[in-house]
XYZ file of C-alpha atoms in Angstrom:
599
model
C 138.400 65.131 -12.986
C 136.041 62.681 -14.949
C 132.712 65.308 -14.114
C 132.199 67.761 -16.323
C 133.546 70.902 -14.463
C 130.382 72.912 -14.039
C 128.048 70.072 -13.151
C 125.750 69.575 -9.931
C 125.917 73.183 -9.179
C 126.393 73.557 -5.589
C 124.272 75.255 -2.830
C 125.333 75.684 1.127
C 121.395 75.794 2.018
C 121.334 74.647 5.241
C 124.848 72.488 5.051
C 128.123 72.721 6.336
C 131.059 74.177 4.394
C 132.713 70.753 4.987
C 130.183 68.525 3.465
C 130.424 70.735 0.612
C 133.727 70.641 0.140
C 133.535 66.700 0.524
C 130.237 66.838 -2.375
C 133.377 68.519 -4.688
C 135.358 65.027 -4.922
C 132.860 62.487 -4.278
C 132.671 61.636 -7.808
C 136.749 60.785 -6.879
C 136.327 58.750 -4.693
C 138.519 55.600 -6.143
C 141.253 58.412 -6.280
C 140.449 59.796 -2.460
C 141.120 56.179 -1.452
C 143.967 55.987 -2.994
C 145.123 58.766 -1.967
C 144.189 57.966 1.798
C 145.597 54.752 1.486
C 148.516 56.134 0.173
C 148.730 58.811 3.125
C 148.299 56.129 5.710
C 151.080 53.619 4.377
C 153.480 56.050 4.580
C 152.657 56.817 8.241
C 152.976 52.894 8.761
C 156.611 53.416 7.153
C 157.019 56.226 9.419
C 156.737 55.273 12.807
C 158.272 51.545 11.782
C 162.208 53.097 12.243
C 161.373 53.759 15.719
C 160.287 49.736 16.331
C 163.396 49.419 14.790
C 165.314 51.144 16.736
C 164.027 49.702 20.342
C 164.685 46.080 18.719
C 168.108 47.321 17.573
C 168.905 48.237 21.884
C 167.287 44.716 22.693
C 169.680 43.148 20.503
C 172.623 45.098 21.689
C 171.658 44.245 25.309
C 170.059 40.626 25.256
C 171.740 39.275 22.471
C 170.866 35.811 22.023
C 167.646 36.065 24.226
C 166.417 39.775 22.029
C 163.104 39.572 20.435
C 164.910 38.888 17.289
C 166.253 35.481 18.444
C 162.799 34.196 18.650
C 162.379 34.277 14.820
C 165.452 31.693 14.381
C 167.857 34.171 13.936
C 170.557 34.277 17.432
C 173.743 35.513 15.958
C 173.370 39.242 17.248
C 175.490 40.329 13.748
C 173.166 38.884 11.508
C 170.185 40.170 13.736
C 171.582 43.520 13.205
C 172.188 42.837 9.553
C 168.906 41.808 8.868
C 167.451 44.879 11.119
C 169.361 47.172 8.576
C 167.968 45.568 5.879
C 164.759 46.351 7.293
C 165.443 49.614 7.862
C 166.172 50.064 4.161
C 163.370 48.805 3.031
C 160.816 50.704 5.265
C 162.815 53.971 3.963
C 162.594 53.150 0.744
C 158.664 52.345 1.163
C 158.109 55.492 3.293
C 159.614 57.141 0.322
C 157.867 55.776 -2.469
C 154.128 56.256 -0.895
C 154.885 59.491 0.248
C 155.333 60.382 -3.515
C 152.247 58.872 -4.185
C 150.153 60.418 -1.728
C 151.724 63.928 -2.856
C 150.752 63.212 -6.465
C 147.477 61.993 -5.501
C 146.620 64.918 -2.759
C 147.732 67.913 -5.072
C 146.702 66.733 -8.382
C 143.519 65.977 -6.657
C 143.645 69.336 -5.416
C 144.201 71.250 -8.649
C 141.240 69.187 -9.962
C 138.612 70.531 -7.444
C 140.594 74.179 -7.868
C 139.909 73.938 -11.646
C 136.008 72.484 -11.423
C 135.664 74.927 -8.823
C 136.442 78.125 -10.508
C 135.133 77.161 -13.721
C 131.803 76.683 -11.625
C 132.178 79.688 -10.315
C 133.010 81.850 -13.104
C 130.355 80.015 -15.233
C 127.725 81.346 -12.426
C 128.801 84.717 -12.317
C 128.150 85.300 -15.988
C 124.884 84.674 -15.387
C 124.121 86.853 -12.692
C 121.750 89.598 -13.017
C 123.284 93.267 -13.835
C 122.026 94.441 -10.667
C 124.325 91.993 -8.585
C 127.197 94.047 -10.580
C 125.577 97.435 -9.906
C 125.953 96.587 -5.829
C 128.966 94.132 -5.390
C 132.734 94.909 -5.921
C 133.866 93.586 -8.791
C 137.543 93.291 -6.383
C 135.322 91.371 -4.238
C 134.144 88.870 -7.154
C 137.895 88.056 -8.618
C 138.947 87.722 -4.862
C 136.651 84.998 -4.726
C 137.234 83.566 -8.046
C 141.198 83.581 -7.439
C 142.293 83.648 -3.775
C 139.186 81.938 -1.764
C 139.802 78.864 -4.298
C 143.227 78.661 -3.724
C 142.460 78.631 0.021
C 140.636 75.320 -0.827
C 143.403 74.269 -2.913
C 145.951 74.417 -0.276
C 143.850 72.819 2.490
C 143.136 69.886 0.319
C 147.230 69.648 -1.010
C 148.582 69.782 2.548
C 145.853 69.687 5.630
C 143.664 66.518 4.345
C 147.080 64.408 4.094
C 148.229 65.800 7.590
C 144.441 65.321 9.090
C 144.745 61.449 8.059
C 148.275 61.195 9.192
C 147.810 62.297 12.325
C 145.348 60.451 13.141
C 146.703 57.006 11.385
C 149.708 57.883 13.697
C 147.271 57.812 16.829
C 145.886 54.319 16.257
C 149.406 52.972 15.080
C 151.132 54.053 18.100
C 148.471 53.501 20.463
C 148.263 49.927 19.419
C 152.168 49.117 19.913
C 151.836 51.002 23.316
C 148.792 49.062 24.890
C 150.407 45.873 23.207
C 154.009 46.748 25.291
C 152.387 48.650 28.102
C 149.081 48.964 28.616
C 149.852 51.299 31.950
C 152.399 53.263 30.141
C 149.883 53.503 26.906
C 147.257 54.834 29.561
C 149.953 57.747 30.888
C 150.575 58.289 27.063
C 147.350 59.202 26.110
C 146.062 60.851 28.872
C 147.167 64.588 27.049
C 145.340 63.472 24.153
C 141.792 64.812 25.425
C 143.302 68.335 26.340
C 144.722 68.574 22.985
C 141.638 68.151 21.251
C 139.744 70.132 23.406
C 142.038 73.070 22.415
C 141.772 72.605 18.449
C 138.251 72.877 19.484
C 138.607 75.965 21.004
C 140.678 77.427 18.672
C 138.539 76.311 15.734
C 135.829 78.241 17.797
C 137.975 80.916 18.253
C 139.504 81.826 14.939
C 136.545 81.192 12.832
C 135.287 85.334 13.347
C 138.754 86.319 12.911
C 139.330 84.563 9.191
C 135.682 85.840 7.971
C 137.001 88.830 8.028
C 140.415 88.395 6.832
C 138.470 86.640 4.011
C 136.415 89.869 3.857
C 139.582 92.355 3.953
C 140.751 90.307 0.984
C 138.220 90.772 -1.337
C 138.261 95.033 -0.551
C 141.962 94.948 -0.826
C 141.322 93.146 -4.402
C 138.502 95.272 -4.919
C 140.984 98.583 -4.574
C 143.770 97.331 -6.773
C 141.544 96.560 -9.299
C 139.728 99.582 -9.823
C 143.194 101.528 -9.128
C 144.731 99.603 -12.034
C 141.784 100.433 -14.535
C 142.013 103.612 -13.651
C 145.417 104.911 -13.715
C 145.409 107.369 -16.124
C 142.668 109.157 -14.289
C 144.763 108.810 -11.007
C 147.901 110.554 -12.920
C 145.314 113.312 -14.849
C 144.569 114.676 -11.336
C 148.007 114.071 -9.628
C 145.991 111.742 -6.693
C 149.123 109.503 -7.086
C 150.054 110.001 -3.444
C 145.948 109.875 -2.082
C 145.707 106.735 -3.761
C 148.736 105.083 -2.494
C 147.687 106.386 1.067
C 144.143 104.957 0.354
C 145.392 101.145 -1.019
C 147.695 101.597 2.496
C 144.932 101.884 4.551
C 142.866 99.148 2.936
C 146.504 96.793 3.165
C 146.923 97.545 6.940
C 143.168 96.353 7.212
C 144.146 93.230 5.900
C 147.085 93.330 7.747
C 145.665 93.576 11.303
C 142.725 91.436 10.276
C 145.298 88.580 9.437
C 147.280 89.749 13.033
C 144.090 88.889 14.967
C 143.662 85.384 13.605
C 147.597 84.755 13.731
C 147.042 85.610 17.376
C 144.672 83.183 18.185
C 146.359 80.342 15.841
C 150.095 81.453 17.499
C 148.531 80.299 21.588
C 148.136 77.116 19.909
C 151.119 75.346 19.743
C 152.956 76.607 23.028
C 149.672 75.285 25.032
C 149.924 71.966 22.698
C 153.661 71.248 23.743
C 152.937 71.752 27.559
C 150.362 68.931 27.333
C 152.753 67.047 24.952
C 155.719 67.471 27.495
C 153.615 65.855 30.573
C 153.129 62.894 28.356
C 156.742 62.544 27.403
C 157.470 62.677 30.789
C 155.026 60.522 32.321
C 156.620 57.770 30.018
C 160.509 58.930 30.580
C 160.148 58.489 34.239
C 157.173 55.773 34.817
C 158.978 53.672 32.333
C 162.450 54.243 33.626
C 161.682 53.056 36.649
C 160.036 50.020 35.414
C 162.823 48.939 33.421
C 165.376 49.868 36.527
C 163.271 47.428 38.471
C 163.013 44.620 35.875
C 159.454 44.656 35.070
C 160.448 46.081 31.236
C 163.225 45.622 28.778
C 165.435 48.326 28.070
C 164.421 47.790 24.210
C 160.732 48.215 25.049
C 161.823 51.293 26.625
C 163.343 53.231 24.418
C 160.737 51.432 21.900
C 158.010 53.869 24.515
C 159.931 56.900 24.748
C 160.595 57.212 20.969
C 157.072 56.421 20.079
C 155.748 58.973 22.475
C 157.524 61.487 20.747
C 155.824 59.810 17.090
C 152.285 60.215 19.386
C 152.132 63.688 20.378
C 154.859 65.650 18.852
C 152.388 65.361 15.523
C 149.747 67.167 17.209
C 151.366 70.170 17.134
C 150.376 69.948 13.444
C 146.754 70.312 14.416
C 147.158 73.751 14.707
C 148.713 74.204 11.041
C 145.480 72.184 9.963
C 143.034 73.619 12.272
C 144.332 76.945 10.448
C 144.198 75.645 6.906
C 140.978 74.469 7.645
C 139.339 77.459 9.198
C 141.022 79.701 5.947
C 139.322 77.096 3.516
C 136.158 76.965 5.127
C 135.878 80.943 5.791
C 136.461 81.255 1.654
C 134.291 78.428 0.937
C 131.518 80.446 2.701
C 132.224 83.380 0.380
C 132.817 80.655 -2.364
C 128.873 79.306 -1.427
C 127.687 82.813 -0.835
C 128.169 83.767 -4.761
C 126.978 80.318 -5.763
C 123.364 81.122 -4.009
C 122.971 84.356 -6.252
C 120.130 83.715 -8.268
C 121.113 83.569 -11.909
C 119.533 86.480 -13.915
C 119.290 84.506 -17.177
C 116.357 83.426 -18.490
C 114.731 79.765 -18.130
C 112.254 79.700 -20.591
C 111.939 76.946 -23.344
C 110.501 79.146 -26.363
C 112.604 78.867 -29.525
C 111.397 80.475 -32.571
C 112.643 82.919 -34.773
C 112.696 86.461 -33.163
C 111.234 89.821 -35.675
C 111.512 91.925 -32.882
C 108.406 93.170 -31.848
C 107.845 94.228 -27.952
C 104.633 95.099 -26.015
C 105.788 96.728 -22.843
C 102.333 96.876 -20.233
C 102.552 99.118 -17.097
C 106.066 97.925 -16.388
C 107.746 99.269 -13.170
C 111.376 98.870 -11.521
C 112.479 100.513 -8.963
C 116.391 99.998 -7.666
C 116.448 99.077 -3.914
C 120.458 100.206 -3.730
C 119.644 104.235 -4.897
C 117.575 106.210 -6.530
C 116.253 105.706 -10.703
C 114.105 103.263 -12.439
C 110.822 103.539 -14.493
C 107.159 103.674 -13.329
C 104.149 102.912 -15.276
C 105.901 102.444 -18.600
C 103.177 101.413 -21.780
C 105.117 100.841 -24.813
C 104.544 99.309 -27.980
C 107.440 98.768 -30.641
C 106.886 96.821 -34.129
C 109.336 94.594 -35.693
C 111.781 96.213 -38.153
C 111.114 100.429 -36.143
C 114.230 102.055 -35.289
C 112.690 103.712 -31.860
C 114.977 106.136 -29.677
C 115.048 106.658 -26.355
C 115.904 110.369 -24.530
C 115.696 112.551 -21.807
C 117.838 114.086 -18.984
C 120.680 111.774 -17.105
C 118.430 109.383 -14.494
C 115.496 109.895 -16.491
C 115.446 105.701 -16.911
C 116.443 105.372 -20.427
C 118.855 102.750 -19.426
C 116.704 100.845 -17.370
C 114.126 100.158 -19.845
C 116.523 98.962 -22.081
C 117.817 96.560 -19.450
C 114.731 95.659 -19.250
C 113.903 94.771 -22.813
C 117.390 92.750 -22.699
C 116.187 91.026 -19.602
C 119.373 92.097 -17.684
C 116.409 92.528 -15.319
C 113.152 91.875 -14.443
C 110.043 93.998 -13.927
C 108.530 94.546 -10.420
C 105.517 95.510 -12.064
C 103.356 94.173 -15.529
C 104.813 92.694 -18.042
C 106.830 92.089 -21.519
C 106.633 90.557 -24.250
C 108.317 89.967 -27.630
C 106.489 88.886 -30.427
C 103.129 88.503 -28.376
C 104.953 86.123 -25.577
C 106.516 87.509 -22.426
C 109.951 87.615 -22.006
C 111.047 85.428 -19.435
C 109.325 82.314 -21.701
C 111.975 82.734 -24.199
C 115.176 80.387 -24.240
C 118.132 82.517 -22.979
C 119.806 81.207 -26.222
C 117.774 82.575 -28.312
C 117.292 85.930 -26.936
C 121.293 86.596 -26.648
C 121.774 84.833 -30.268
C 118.747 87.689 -31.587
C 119.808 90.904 -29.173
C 122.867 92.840 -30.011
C 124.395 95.589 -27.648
C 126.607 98.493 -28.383
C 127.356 100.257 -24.980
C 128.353 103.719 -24.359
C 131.762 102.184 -22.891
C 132.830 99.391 -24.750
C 134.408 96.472 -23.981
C 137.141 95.156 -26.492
C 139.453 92.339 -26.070
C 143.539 91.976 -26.055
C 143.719 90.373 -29.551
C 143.561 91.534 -33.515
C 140.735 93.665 -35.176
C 139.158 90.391 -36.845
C 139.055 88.512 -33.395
C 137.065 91.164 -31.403
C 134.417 91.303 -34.626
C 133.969 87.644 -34.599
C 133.748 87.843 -30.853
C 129.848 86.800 -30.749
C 130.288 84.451 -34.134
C 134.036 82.946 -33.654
C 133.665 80.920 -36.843
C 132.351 83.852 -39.020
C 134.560 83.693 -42.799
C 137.225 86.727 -42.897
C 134.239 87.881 -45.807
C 131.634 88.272 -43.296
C 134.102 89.924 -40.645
C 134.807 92.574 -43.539
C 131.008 92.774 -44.640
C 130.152 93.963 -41.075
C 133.159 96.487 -40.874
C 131.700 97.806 -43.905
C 128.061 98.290 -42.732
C 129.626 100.093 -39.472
C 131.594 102.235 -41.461
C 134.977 100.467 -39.923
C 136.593 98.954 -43.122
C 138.127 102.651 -43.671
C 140.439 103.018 -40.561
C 141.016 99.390 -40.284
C 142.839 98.907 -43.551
C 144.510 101.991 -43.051
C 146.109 100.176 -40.200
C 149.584 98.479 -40.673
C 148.249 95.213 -40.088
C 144.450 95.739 -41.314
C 142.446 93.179 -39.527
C 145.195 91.850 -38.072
C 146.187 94.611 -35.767
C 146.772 93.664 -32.236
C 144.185 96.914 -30.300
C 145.892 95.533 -26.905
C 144.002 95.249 -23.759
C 140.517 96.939 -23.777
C 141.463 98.472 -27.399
C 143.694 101.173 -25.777
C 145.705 101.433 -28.861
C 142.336 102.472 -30.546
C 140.416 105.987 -30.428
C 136.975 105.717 -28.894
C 135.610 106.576 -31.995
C 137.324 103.227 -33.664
C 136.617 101.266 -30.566
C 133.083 102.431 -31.056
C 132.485 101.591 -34.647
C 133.932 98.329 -34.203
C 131.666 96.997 -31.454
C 128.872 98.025 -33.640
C 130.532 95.672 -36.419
C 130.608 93.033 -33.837
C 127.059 93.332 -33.133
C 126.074 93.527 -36.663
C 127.831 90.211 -37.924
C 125.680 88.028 -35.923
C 122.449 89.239 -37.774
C 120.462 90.032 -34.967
C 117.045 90.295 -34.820
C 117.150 93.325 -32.341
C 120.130 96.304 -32.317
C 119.730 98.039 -29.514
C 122.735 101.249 -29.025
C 123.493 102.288 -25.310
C 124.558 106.031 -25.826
C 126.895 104.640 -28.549
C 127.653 108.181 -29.958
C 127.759 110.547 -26.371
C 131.235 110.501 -26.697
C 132.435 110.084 -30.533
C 133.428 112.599 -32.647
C 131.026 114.035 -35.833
C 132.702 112.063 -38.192
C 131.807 108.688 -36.180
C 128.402 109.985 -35.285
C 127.783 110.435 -38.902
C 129.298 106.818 -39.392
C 126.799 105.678 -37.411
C 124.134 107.257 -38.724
C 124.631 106.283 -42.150
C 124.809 103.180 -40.968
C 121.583 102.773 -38.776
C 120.018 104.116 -41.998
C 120.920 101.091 -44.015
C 119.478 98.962 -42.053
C 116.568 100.736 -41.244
C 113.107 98.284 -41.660
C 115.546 95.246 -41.521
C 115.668 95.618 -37.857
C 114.549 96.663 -34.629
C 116.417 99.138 -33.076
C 116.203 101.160 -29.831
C 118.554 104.393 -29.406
C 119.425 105.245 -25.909
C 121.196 109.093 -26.926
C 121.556 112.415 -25.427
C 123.069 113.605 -28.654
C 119.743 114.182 -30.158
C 121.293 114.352 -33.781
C 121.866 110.974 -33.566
C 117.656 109.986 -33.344
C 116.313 112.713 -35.768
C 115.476 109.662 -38.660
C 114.261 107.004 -35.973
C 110.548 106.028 -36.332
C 109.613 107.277 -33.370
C 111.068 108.752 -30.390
C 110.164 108.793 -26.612
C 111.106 111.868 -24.151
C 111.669 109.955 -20.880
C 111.514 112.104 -17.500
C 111.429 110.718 -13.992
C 110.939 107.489 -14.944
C 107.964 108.350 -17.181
C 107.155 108.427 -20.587
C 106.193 112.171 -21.197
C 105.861 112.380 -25.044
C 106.253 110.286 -28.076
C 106.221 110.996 -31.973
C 108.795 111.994 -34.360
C 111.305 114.459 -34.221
C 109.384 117.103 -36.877
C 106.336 116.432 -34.243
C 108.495 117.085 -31.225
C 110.150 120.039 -32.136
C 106.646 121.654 -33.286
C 105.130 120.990 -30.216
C 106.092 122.822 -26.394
C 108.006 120.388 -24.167
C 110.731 118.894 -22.860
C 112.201 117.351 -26.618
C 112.216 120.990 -27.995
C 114.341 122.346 -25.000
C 116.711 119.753 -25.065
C 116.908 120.683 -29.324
C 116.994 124.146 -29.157
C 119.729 123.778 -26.510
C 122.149 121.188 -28.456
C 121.588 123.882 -31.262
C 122.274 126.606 -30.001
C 118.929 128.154 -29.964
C 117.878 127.384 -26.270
C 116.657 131.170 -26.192
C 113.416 129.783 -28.413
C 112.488 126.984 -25.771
């Protein structure tokens, strides 16, 4: 598509699915007419073999006097000669546009599925942690994958069949009420009932595909987090609970999808009743006309064909009303994620970061569970290596979301370098912060590629130069393929003491302003703790850096340390001051030493 594929972000606000859908191409719209136009020649090619076939009977039975003769041509061979030609030609047209209406309707369709999810996708990375911490993350690529194909296939196969259907209408209906007005009358009388019952059906089914839509995304939502963790499901034998679980959530989706078949499934049997009164009306009404002279045979059959070319397509409404209800149920979901308000920043100040936060009575509290901080002063210069510990829930982590404005404080405020947070650019912040979680998150791809993940154009020297500051060279060249080992998906073919030290090389190569170490060493050997540690001590004054750690080995060099305990801050100083002094710190040492007997 000519837009750029996450422009005019979209919003349902008080709007229908449908116009939504519509807003998605409406920058297309020399291709949509083309596309219709193409859609409704090819209907006009359509129903033309059945003109020709009621002139072909008036030629067989008039002869001289068919409707042919009146164009100069009265030789009933060369009427039928030149009827074949015709007959060639309108294949050969109904052929060519319907290739152009299928190239137009699906590449049109993969367009708006591409913009789409890149919109999409491009708004979920955005979206505050907390959406994360309370949504599926099944539920998200359901969305992302299935609920835009929905849209894709309405667009590839029910817009073109919507059109035809109801070119065919106007087509037909004009040759009937030109031949027959009384007969075109009789014809049309089902139309109304038909209607009425895509109607009703539309009513009825729209319940029934919200939540097949919804079954979808916890079906995805169990598959994925079965997948990631298989080697837990084998470590405890729950091979057979989990397979009995994913069967449970699959029969959901199964009887979800039952209900809406049963309600699209009525459709079509009700449909033909209404289409077979029609037929009839015309078989008989015009027979007998025709057996009493009032109509020629040719216009006859011409009648009882196109009735068939009428109604016999609305049967279709039912496939469409189905692929419509399907699209519009997952563009809901699709408009639902787009209305999550993004968590990123918005603020226009750009300046160089040192690093220096002022946190003032800041309070979060989590409306999905229990944790968060209360009342948290905090001041941390530019260039301090600060740590953060306590017992698990104690809110370590969410202050540290909160200095990386993952999210945002109920209560006072915080700022970096004298102005608060949310004023800075969102560019600058992420180009100036650096994260090293406790579970890290490595990429299928070589050793070099997952360092230069946050500066893709780095030089192979500064890849190396920030192996060496995380203490990573060692291992890596030890590797067959050095730098250029393939680690596989999420790094599996890595320890987690590797995996560890080279997310901490990836942070380090983009020179950030601000390091700030999620647990990084709860679950790495000695030898990688004391990696680490020689490494934060290099860089010690030439960066700030917050410690989250329970491994209080990790913090005993940091500038200062904070003992964090319901939320609180419940002592602060170094770690010769803390272990002097009565109090939580001093437990928590003499117990990771062995000497809990002394707290």
């Amino acid at each position: 598509m000519t837009a750029s594929p996450v422009s005019a972000p979209l919003s349902s606000g008080q709007r229908h699915p449908l116009r939504v859908l519509l807003s998605l191409v409406s920058e297309e719209k020399g291709r949509v007419a083309r596309a219709v136009a193409s859609s409704v020649i090819n209907k006009i090619f359509d129903v033309m073999p059945e003109i020709l076939i009621g002139t072909a009977l008036d030629v067989v039975v008039r002869g001289k006097d068919s409707f042919v003769a009146q164009i100069g041509i009265t030789d009933p061979v060369q009427q039928l000669t030149l009827l074949g030609i015709a007959t060639f030609l309108i294949w050969f047209g109904e052929s060519l546009f319907e290739y152009f209406y299928q190239i137009l309707w699906r590449g049109l369709a993969q367009d708006v599925q591409h913009r789409l999810r890149i919109l999409c996708y491009d708004h979920a990375q955005h979206l505050p942690t907390s959406f994360y911490e309370e949504n599926r993350s099944g539920d998200l690529v359901a969305v992302l994958n299935d609920d835009i194909n929905q849209l894709e296939r309405f667009l590839d196969r029910g817009a073109n069949e919507l059109i035809q259907t109801f070119a065919a209408v106007i087509l037909v209906g004009a040759v009937f009420f030109i031949v027959s007005p009384l007969i075109a009358v009789i014809a049309f009388t089902p139309v109304p009932a038909i209607i009425a019952g895509a109607f009703w059906f539309q009513r009825r089914a729209q319940a029934r595909y919200d939540a097949v839509r919804a079954r979808a995304g916890g079906l995805g939502a169990r598959l994925t987090t079965n997948l990631q963790g298989l080697q837990t499901i084998r470590a405890f034998g729950a091979e057979v609970r989990e397979t009995a679980a994913l069967t449970k959530e699959s029969l959901g989706y199964v009887e979800a999808n039952r209900a809406a078949i049963r309600v699209s499934s009525a459709f079509i049997p009700i449909i033909r009743m209404a289409i077979l009164s029609g037929f009839l009306a015309t078989f008989l009404i015009g027979g007998w006309l025709t057996l009493t002279g009032q109509m020629q045979v040719g216009a006859y059959g011409l009648l009882v064909f196109l009735t068939q070319r009428l109604l016999w397509p609305m049967t279709g409404l039912a496939e469409i009303a189905d692929l419509y209800e399907r699209a519009m149920a997952s563009t809901r979901r699709i408009l639902r994620l787009l209305d999550e308000p993004r968590g990123e920043p918005h603020g226009e100040h750009d300046a160089t970061v040192s690093g220096r936060f002022e946190i003032d009575h800041v309070g979060f509290r989590y409306t999905t569970g229990p944790g968060g901080v209360t009342d948290i002063n905090l001041a941390i210069r530019a260039g301090e290596t600060v740590a953060l510990v306590g017992p698990t829930g104690s809110g370590k982590s969410t202050l540290i979301k909160l200095l990386g404005l993952f999210i945002r404080p109920q209560k006072g405020r915080i700022t970096l370098d004298g102005v608060p947070l949310a004023d800075w650019s969102g560019e600058r912040l992420r180009k100036s912060m650096a994260w090293v979680p406790q579970e890290v998150t490595l990429f299928a791809g070589s050793i070099a590629d997952n360092i230069a993940y946050g500066k893709p154009a780095a030089s192979r020297e500064e890849v190396e130069a920030a192996a060496r500051m995380a203490e990573a060279d060692g291992f890596i060249r030890d590797l067959p393929d050095g730098y250029e080992s393939q680690i596989g998906e999420y790094g599996q073919k890595l320890s987690g003491g590797q995996r560890q030290r080279i997310a901490l090389a990836r942070a380090l190569l983009i020179d950030p302003a601000i390091l700030i170490l999620d647990e990084a060493t709860s679950a790495v050997d000695n030898e990688t703790e004391a990696a680490i540690q020689r490494s934060l001590a290099k860089m010690k004054g030439k960066r700030t850096v917050i410690l989250v750690a329970h491994r209080l080995s990790t913090v005993v060099h940091a500038d200062a340390i904070h003992v964090m305990d319901g939320g609180r801050i419940i002592q602060s100083g170094s770690h010769d001051r803390l272990v002097e002094c009565p109090g939580l710190y001093r437990t928590l040492w003499n117990i990771q030493t062995g000497h809990a007997e002394m707290a």
